[in-house]
CSV table of C-alpha atoms and ligand atoms in Angstrom, one decimal:
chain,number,residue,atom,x,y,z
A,1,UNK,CA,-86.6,-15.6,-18.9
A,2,UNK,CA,-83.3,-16.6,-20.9
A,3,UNK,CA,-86.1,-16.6,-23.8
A,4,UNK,CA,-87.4,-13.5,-23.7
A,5,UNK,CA,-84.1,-11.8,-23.6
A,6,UNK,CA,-83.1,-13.6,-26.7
A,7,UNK,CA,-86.3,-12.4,-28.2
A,8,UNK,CA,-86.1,-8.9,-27.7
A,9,UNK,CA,-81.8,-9.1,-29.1
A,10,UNK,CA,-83.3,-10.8,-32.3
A,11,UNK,CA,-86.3,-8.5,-32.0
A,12,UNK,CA,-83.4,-5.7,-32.6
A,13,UNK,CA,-81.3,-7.9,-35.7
A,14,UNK,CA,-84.3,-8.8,-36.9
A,15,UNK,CA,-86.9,-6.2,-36.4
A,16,UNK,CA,-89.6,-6.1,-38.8
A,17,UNK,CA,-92.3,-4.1,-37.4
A,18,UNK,CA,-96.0,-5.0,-39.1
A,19,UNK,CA,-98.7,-1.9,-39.1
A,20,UNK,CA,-101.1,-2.7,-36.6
A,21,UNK,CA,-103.8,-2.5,-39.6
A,22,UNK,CA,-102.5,-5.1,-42.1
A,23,UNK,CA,-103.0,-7.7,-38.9
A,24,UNK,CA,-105.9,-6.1,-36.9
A,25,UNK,CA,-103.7,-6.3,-33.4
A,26,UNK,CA,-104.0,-3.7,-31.1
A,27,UNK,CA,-100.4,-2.8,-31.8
A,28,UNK,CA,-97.7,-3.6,-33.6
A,29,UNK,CA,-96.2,-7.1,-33.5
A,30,UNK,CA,-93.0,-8.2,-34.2
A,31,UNK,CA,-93.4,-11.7,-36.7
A,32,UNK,CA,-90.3,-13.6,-36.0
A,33,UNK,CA,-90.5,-15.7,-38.8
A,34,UNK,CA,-90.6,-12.9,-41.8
A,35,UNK,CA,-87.9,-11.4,-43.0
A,36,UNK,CA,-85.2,-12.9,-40.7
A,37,UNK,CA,-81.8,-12.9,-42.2
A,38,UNK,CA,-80.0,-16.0,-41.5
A,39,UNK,CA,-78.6,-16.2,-38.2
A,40,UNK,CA,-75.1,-17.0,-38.3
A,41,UNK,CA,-75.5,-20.6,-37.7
A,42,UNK,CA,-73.1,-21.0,-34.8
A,43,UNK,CA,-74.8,-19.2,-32.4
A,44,UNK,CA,-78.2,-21.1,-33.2
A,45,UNK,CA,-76.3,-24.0,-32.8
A,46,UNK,CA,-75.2,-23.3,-29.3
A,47,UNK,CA,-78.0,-22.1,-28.4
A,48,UNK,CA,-79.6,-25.4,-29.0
A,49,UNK,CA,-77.2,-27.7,-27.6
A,50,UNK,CA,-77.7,-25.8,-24.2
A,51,UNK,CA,-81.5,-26.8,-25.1
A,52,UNK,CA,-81.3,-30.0,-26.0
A,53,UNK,CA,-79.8,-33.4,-26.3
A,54,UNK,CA,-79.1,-36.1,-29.4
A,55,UNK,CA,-80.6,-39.3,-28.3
A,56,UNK,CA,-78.2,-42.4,-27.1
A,57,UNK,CA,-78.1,-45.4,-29.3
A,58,UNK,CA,-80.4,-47.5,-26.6
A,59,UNK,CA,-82.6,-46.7,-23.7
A,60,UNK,CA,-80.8,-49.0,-21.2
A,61,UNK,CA,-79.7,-48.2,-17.8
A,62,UNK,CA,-77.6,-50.3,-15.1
A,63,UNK,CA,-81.1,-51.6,-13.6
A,64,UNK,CA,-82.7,-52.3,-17.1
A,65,UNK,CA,-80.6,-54.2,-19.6
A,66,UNK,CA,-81.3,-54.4,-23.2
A,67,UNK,CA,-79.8,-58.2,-23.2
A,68,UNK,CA,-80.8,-59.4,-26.6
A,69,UNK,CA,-82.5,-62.3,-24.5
A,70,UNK,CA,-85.0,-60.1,-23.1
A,71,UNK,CA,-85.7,-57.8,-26.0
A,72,UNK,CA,-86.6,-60.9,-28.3
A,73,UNK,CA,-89.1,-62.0,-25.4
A,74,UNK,CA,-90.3,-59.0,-24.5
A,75,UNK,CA,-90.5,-58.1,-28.7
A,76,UNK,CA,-92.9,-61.0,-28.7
A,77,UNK,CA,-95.1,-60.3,-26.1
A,78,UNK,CA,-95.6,-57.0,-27.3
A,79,UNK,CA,-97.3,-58.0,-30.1
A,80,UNK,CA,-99.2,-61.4,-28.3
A,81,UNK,CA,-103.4,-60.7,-28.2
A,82,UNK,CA,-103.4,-63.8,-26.1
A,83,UNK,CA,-102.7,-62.5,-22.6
A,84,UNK,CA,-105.7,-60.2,-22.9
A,85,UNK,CA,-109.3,-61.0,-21.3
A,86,UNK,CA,-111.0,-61.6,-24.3
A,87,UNK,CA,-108.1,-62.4,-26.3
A,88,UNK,CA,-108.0,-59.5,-28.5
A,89,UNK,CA,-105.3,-57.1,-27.2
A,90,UNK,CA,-101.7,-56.5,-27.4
A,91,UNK,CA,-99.8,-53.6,-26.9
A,92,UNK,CA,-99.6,-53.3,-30.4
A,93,UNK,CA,-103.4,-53.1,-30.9
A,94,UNK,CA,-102.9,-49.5,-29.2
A,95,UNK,CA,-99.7,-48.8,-30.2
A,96,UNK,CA,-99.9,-49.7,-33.8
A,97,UNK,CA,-96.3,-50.5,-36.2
A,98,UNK,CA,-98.3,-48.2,-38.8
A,99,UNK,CA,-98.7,-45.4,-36.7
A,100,UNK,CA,-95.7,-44.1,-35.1
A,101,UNK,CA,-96.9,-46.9,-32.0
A,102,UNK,CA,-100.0,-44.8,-31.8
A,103,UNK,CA,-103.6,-45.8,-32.5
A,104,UNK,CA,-104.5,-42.4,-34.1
A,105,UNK,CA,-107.3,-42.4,-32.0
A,106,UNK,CA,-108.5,-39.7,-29.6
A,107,UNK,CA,-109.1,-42.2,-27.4
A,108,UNK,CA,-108.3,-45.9,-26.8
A,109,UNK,CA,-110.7,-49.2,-27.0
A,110,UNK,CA,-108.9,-51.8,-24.8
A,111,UNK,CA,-110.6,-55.5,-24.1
A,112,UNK,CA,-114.4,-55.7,-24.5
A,113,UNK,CA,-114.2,-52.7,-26.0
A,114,UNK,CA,-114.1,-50.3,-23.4
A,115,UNK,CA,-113.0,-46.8,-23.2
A,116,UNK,CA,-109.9,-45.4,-21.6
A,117,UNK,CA,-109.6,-42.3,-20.3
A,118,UNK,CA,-106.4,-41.2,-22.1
A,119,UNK,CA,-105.4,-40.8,-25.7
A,120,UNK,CA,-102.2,-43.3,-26.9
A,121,UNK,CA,-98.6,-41.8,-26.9
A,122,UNK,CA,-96.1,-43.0,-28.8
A,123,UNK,CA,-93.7,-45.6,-27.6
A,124,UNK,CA,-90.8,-44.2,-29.8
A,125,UNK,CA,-87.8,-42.8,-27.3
A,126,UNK,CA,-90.6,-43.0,-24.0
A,127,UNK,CA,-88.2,-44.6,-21.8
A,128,UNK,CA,-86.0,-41.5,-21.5
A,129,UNK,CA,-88.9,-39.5,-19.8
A,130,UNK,CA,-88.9,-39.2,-16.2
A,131,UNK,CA,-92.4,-40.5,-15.8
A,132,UNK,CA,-95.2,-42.4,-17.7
A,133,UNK,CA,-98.6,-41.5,-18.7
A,134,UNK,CA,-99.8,-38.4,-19.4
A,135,UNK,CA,-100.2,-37.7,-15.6
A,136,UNK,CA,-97.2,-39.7,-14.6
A,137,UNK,CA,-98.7,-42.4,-13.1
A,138,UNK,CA,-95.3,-44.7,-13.3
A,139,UNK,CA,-92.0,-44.1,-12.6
A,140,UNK,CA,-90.9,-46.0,-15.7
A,141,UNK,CA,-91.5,-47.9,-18.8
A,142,UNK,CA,-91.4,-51.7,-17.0
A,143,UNK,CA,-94.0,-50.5,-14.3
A,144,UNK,CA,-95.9,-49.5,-17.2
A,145,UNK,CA,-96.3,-52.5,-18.9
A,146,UNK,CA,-97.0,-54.4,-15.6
A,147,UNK,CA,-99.6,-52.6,-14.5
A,148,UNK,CA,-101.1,-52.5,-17.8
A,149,UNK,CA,-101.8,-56.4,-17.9
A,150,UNK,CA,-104.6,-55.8,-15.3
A,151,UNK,CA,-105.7,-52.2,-16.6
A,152,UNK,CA,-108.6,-51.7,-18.9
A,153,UNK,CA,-106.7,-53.0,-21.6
A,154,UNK,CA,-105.8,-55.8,-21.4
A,155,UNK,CA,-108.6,-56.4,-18.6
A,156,UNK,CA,-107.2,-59.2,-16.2
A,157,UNK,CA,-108.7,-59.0,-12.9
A,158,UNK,CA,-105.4,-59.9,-11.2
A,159,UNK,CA,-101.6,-60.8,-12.0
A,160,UNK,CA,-102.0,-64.2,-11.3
A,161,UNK,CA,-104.6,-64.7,-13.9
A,162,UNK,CA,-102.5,-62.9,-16.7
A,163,UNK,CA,-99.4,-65.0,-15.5
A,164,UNK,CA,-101.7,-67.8,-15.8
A,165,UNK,CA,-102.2,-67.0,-20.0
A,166,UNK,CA,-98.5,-66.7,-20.2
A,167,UNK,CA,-97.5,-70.4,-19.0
A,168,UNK,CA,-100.4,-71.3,-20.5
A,169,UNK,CA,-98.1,-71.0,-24.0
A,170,UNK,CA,-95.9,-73.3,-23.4
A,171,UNK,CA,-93.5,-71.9,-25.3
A,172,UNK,CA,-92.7,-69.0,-22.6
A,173,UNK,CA,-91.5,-69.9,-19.9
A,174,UNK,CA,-88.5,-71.4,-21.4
A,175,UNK,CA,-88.2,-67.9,-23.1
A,176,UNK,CA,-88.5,-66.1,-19.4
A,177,UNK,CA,-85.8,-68.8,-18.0
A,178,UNK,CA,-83.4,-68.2,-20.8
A,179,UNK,CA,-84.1,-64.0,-20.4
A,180,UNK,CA,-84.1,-64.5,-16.8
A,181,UNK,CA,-81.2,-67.1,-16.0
A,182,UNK,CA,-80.9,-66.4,-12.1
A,183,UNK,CA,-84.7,-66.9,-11.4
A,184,UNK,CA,-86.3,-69.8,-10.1
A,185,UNK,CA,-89.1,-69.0,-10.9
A,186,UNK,CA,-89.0,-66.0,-13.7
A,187,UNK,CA,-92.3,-66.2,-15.2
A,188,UNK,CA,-93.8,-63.3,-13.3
A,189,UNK,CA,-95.7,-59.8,-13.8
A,190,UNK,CA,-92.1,-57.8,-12.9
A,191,UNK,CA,-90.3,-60.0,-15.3
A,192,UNK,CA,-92.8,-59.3,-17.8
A,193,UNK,CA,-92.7,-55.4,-17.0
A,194,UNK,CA,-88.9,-55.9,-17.5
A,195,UNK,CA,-89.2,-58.1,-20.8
A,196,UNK,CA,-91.5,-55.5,-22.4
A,197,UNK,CA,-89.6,-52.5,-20.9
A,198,UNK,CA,-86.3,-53.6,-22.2
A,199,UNK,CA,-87.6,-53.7,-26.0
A,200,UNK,CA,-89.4,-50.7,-25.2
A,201,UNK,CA,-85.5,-49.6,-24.6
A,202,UNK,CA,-84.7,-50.0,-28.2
A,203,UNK,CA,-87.6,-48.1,-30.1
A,204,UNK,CA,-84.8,-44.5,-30.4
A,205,UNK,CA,-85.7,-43.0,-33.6
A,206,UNK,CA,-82.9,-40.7,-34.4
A,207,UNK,CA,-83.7,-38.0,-37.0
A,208,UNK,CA,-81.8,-34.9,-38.8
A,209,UNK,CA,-82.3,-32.5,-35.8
A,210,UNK,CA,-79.7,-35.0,-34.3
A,211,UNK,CA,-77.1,-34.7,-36.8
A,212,UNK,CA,-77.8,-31.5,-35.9
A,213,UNK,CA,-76.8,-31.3,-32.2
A,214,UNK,CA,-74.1,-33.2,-33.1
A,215,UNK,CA,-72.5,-30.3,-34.6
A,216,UNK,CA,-73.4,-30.9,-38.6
A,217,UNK,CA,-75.3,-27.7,-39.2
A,218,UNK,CA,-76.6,-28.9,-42.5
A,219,UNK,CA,-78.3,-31.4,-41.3
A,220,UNK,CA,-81.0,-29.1,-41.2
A,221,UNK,CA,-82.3,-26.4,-44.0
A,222,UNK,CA,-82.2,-22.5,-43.4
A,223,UNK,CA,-85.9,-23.1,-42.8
A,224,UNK,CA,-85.8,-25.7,-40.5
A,225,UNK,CA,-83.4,-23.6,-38.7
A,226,UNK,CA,-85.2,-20.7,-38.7
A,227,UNK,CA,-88.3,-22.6,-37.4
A,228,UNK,CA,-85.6,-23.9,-34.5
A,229,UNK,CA,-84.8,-20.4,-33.5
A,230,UNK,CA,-88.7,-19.5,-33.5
A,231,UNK,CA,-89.5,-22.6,-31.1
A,232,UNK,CA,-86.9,-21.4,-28.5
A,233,UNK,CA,-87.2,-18.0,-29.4
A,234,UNK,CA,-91.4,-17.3,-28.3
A,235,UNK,CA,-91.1,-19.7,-25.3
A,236,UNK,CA,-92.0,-23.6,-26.3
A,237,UNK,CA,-88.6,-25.1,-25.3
A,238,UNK,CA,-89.1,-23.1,-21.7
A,239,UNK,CA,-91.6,-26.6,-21.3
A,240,UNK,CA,-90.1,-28.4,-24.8
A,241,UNK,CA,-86.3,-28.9,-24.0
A,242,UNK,CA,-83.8,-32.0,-23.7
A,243,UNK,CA,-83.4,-34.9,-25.3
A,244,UNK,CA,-87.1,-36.1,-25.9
A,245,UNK,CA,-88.1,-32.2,-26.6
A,246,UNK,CA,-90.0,-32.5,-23.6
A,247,UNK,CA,-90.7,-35.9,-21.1
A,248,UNK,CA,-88.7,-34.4,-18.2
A,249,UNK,CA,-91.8,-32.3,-16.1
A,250,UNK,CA,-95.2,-31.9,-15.1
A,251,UNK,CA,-96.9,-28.4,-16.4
A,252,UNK,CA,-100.3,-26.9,-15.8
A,253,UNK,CA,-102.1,-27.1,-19.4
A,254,UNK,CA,-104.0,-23.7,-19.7
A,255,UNK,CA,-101.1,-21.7,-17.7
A,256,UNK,CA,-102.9,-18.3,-19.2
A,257,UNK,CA,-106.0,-19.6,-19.9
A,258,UNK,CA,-108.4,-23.1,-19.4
A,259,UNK,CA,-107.5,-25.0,-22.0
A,260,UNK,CA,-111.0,-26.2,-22.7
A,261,UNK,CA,-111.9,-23.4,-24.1
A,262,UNK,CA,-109.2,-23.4,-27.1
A,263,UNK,CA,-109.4,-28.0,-27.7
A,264,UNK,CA,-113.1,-28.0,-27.3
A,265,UNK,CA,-112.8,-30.8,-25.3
A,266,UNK,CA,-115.8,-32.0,-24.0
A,267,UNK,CA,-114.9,-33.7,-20.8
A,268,UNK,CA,-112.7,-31.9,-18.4
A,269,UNK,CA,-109.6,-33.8,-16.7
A,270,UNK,CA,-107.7,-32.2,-13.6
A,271,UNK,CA,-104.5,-34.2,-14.3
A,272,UNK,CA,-102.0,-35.1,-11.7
A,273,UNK,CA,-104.5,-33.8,-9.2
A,274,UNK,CA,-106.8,-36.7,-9.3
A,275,UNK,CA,-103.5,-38.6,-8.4
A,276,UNK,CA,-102.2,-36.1,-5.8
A,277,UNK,CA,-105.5,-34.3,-4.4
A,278,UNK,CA,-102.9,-31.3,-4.1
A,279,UNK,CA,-104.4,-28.1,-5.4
A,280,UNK,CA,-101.1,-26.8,-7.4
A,281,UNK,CA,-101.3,-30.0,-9.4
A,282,UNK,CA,-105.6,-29.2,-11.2
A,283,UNK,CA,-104.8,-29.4,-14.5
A,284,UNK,CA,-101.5,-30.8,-14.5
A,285,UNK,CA,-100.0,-33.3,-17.3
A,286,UNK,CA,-96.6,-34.4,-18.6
A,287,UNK,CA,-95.2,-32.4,-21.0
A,288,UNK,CA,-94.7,-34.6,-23.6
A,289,UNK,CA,-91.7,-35.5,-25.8
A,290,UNK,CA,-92.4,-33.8,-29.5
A,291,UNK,CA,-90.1,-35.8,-31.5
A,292,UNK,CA,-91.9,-37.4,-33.9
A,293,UNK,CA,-95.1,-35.5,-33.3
A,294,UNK,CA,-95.9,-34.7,-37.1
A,295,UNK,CA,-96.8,-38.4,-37.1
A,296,UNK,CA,-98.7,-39.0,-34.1
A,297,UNK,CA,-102.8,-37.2,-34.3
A,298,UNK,CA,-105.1,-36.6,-32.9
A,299,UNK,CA,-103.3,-34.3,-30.0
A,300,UNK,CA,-103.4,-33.8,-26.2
A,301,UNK,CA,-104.0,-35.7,-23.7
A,302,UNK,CA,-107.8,-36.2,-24.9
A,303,UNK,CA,-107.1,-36.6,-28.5
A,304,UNK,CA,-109.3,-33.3,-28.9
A,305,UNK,CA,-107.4,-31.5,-31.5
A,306,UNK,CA,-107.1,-33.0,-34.9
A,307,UNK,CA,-103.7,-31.3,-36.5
A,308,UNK,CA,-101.0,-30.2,-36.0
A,309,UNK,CA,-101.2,-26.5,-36.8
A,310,UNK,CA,-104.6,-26.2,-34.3
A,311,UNK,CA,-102.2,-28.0,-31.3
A,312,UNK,CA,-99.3,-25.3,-32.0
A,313,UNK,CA,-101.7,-22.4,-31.9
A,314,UNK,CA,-103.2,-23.6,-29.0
A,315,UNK,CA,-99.9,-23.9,-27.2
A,316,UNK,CA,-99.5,-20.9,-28.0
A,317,UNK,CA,-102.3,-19.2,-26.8
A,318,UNK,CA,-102.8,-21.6,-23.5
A,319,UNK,CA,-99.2,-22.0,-22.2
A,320,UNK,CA,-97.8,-18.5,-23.3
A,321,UNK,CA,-100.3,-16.0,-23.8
A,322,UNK,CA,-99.7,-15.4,-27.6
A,323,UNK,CA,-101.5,-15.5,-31.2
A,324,UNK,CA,-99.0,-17.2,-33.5
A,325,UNK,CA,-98.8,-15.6,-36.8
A,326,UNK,CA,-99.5,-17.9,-40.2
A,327,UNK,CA,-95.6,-17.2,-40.9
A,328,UNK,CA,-94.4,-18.4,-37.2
A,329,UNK,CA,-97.3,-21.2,-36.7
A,330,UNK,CA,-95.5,-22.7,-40.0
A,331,UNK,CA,-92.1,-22.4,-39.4
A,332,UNK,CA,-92.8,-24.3,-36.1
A,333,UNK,CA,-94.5,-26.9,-38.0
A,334,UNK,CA,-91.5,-27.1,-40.6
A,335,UNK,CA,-89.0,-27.5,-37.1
A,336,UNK,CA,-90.9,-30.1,-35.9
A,337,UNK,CA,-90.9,-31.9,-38.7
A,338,UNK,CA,-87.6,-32.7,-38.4
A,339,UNK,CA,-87.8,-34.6,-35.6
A,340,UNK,CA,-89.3,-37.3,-37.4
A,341,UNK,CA,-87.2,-40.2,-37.3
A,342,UNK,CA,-87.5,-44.0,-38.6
A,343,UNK,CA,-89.5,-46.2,-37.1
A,344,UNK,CA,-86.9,-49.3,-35.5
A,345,UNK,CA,-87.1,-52.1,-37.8
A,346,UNK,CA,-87.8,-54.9,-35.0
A,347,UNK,CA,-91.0,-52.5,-34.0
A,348,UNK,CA,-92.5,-52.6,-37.9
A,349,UNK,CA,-92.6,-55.9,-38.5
A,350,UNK,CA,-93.9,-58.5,-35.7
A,351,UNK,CA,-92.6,-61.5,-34.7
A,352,UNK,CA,-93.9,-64.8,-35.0
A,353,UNK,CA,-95.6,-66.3,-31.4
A,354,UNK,CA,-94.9,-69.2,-29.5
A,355,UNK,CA,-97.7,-71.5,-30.3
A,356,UNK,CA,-100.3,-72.6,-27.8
A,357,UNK,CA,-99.1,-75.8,-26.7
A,358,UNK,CA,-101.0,-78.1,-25.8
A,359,UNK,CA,-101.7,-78.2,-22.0
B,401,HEC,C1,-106.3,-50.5,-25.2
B,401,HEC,C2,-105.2,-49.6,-25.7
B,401,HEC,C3,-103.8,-49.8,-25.1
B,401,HEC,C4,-103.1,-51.0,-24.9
B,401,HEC,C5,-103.6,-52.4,-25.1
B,401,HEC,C6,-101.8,-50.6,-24.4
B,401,HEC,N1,-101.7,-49.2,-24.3
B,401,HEC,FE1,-100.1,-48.2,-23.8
B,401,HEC,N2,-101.2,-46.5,-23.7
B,401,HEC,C7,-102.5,-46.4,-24.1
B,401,HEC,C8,-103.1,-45.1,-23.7
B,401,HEC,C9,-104.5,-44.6,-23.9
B,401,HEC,C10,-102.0,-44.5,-23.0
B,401,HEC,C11,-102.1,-43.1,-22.3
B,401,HEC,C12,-102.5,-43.5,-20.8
B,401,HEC,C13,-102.7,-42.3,-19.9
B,401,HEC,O1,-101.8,-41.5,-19.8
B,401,HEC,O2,-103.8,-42.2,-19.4
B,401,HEC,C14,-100.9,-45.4,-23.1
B,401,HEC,C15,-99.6,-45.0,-22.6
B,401,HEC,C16,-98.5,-45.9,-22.6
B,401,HEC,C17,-97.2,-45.5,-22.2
B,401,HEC,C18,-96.7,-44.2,-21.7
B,401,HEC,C19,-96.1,-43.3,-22.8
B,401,HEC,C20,-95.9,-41.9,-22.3
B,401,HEC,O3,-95.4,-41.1,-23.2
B,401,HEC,O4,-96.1,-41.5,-21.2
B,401,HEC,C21,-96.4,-46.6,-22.4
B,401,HEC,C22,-94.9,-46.7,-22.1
B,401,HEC,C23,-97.2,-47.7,-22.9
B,401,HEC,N3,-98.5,-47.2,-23.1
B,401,HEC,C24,-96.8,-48.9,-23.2
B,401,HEC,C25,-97.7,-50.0,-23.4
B,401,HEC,C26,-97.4,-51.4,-23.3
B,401,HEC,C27,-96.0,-51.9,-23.1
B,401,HEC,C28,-98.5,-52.1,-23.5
B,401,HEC,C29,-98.7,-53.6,-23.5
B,401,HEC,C30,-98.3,-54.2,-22.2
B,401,HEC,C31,-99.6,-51.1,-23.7
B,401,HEC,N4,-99.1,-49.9,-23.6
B,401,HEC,C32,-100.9,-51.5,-24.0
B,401,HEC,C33,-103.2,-47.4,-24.7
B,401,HEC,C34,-102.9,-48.7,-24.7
B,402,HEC,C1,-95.7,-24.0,-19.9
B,402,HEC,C2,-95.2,-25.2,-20.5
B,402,HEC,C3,-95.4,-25.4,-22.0
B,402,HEC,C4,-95.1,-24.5,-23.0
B,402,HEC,C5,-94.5,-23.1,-22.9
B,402,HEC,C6,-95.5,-25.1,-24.3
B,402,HEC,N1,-96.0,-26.4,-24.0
B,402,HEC,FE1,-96.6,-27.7,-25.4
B,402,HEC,N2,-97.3,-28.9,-24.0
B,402,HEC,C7,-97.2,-28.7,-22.6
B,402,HEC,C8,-98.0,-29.6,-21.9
B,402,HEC,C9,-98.2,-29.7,-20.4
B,402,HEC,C10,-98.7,-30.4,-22.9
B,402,HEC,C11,-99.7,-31.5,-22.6
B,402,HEC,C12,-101.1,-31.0,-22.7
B,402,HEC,C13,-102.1,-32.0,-22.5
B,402,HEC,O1,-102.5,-32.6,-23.5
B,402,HEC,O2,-102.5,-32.3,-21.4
B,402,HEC,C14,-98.2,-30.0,-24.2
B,402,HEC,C15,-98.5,-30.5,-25.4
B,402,HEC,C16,-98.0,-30.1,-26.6
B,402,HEC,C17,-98.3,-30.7,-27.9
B,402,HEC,C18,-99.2,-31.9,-28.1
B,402,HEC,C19,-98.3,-33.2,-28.1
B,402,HEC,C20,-99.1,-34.5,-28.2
B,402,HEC,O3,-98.4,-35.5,-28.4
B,402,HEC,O4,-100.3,-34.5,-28.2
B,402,HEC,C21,-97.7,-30.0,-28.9
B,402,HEC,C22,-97.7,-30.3,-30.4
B,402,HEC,C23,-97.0,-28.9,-28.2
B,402,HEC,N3,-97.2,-29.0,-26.9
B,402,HEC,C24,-96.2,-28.0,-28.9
B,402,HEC,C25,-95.8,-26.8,-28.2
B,402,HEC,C26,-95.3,-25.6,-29.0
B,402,HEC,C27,-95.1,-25.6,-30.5
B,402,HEC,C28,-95.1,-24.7,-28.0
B,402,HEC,C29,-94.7,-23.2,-28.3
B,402,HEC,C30,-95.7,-22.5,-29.1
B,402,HEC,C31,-95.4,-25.2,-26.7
B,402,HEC,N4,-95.8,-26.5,-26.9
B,402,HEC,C32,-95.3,-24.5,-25.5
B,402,HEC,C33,-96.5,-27.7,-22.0
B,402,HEC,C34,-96.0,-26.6,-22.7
């Protein structure tokens, strides 16, 4: 609502009315991207920092540390094939250093090669959002990796056989005592949730749009700015807002109409439903963070859209009922760009692994 009432002011400073016949509409549109005189640059930065949030420096909360100990273990088995099935996945095989800690998949292979359901998200600033997985399957990033040892990626039929791999290297469970000093016993599927979760904690990727918030209005360029002011302006940051750009609630995809019809997908998921069997949640997903979403294709939660452009237009249409304009579809692109940030240099490069031992 607070949108649309900005719209129509700017609709009034702005106003640049197109003939219906030079865009074939119906009637006449208002293209919020042409023509706009620069907004005096205060008010568009108030506006967005009642909209969103700069990130923190870490991911940490009072339950989940970031104690150095537990990043460097959890850093390592990250990246370790070895606690797989069939020995050939890590997180990292999905969640690649290359790739913005995607696969660049529409879907993922896990262990002997099959399928999953989902495409990959990034890993980058995931620990802020309230829930994990496209449908929000886990409450946070530690339950995530747990669960994930006897999912169809890694493949394990049960925790004890995954914690069995682990002490199998004998250099772990040293590194679980020393990340878990009160434990008898640490080398467990929580503690490896936790290990995993707390480097997960690290991975913030801070870009210019934070300078930004923090009150340096140059960080960004007038047409950066003006893409900012389109984003909030036709509706996205109704769904898009805080301090991921999204990550903090569940929306129907295809709100004004099925989204099938403007992805192509092929296969049809109902969501959160198939968690919930409630009705109001068919079609139901995340809404996902979009910082650093120029880097991380194919998009949706079925990989069925290719770029970046076709997943803004689709938005668009699907959630808000509109045809973007060329002019408005790229000055959305141009703000979202500037959420890229740089990739944490403990997440590019990969450690070197405890060695098998020899029992
Ligand atoms: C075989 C590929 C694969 C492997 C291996 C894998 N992931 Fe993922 N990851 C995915 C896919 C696919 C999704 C989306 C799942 C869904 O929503 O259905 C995902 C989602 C996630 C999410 C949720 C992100 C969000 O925005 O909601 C986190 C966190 C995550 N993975 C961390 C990990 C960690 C940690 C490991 C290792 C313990 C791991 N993944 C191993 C493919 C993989
Ligand atoms: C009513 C809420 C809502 C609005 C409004 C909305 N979105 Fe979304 N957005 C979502 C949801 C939900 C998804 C996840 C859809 C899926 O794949 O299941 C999503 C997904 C996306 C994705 C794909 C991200 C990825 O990692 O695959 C992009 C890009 C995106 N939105 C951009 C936008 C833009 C740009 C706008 C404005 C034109 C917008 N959204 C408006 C709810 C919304």
């Amino acid at each position: 609502m607070r949108a649309m009432s900005r719209m129509s002011r700017h609709s009034v400073l702005w106003g640049v009315l197109v003939p219906a016949t030079l865009i074939g509409g119906e009637r006449p549109q208002l293209t919020l991207a042409a023509n706009a005189p620069q907004e005096k640059d205060s008010e568009l930065l108030k506006d967005a920092r009642d909209t969103f949030e700069p990130l923190p420096k870490d991911m940490a909360t009072r339950e989940f540390p970031v104690s150095p100990e537990r990043v460097s273990l959890g850093r390592k088995l990250f990246f370790d094939p070895r606690i797989s099935v069939d020995g050939t996945v890590s997180c990292s095989r999905c969640h690649l250093s290359a790739l913005y800690a995607t696969d660049a998949l529409p879907k993922s292979h896990g262990a002997r090669d099959k399928m999953l359901p989902r495409n990959a998200n990034t890993l980058f600033n995931t620990a802020l959002q309230f829930k994990q997985h496209w449908r929000g399957d886990f409450e946070n990033v530690e339950a995530q990796a747990k669960h994930a040892l006897t999912g169809p990626g890694f493949g394990n039929p049960d925790f004890a056989a995954a914690m069995a791999r682990v002490n199998a290297i004998t250099g772990y469970p040293e590194l679980f005592k020393k990340a878990f000093p009160d434990e008898a016993d640490p080398v467990n599927a929580d503690n490896w949730g936790k290990a995993i979760g707390a480097f997960e904690r690290t991975l913030v990727t801070p870009s210019r749009f934070d300078e930004y918030l923090g009150g340096k209005a140059d960080a960004l360029t007038p047409a950066e700015r003006n893409g900012l002011r389109v984003f909030m302006d036709i509706g996205c940051a109704n769904c898009h807002s805080g301090v991921g750009i999204g990550g903090s609630k569940f929306r129907k995809f295809g709100v004004k109409e099925d989204y099938w019809k403007a992805t192509g997908s092929k296969e049809i998921d109902k969501g959160r439903f198939d968690l919930t069997k409630d009705a109001a949640d068919t079609y139901t997903f995340k809404v996902p963070g979009l910082r650093n979403v120029e880097m991380t294709a194919p998009y949706f939660h079925d990989g069925s859209v290719d770029a970046l452009p076709g997943a803004v237009r689709v938005m668009a249409r699907v959630q808000l009922g509109k045809t973007l304009s060329d002019e408005d579809t790229g000055a959305i692109i141009t703000f979202l760009k500037s959420l890229t940030g740089k990739p944490p240099a403990d997440f590019i490069t990969a450690p070197v692994l405890p060695p098998a031992g020899f029992k």
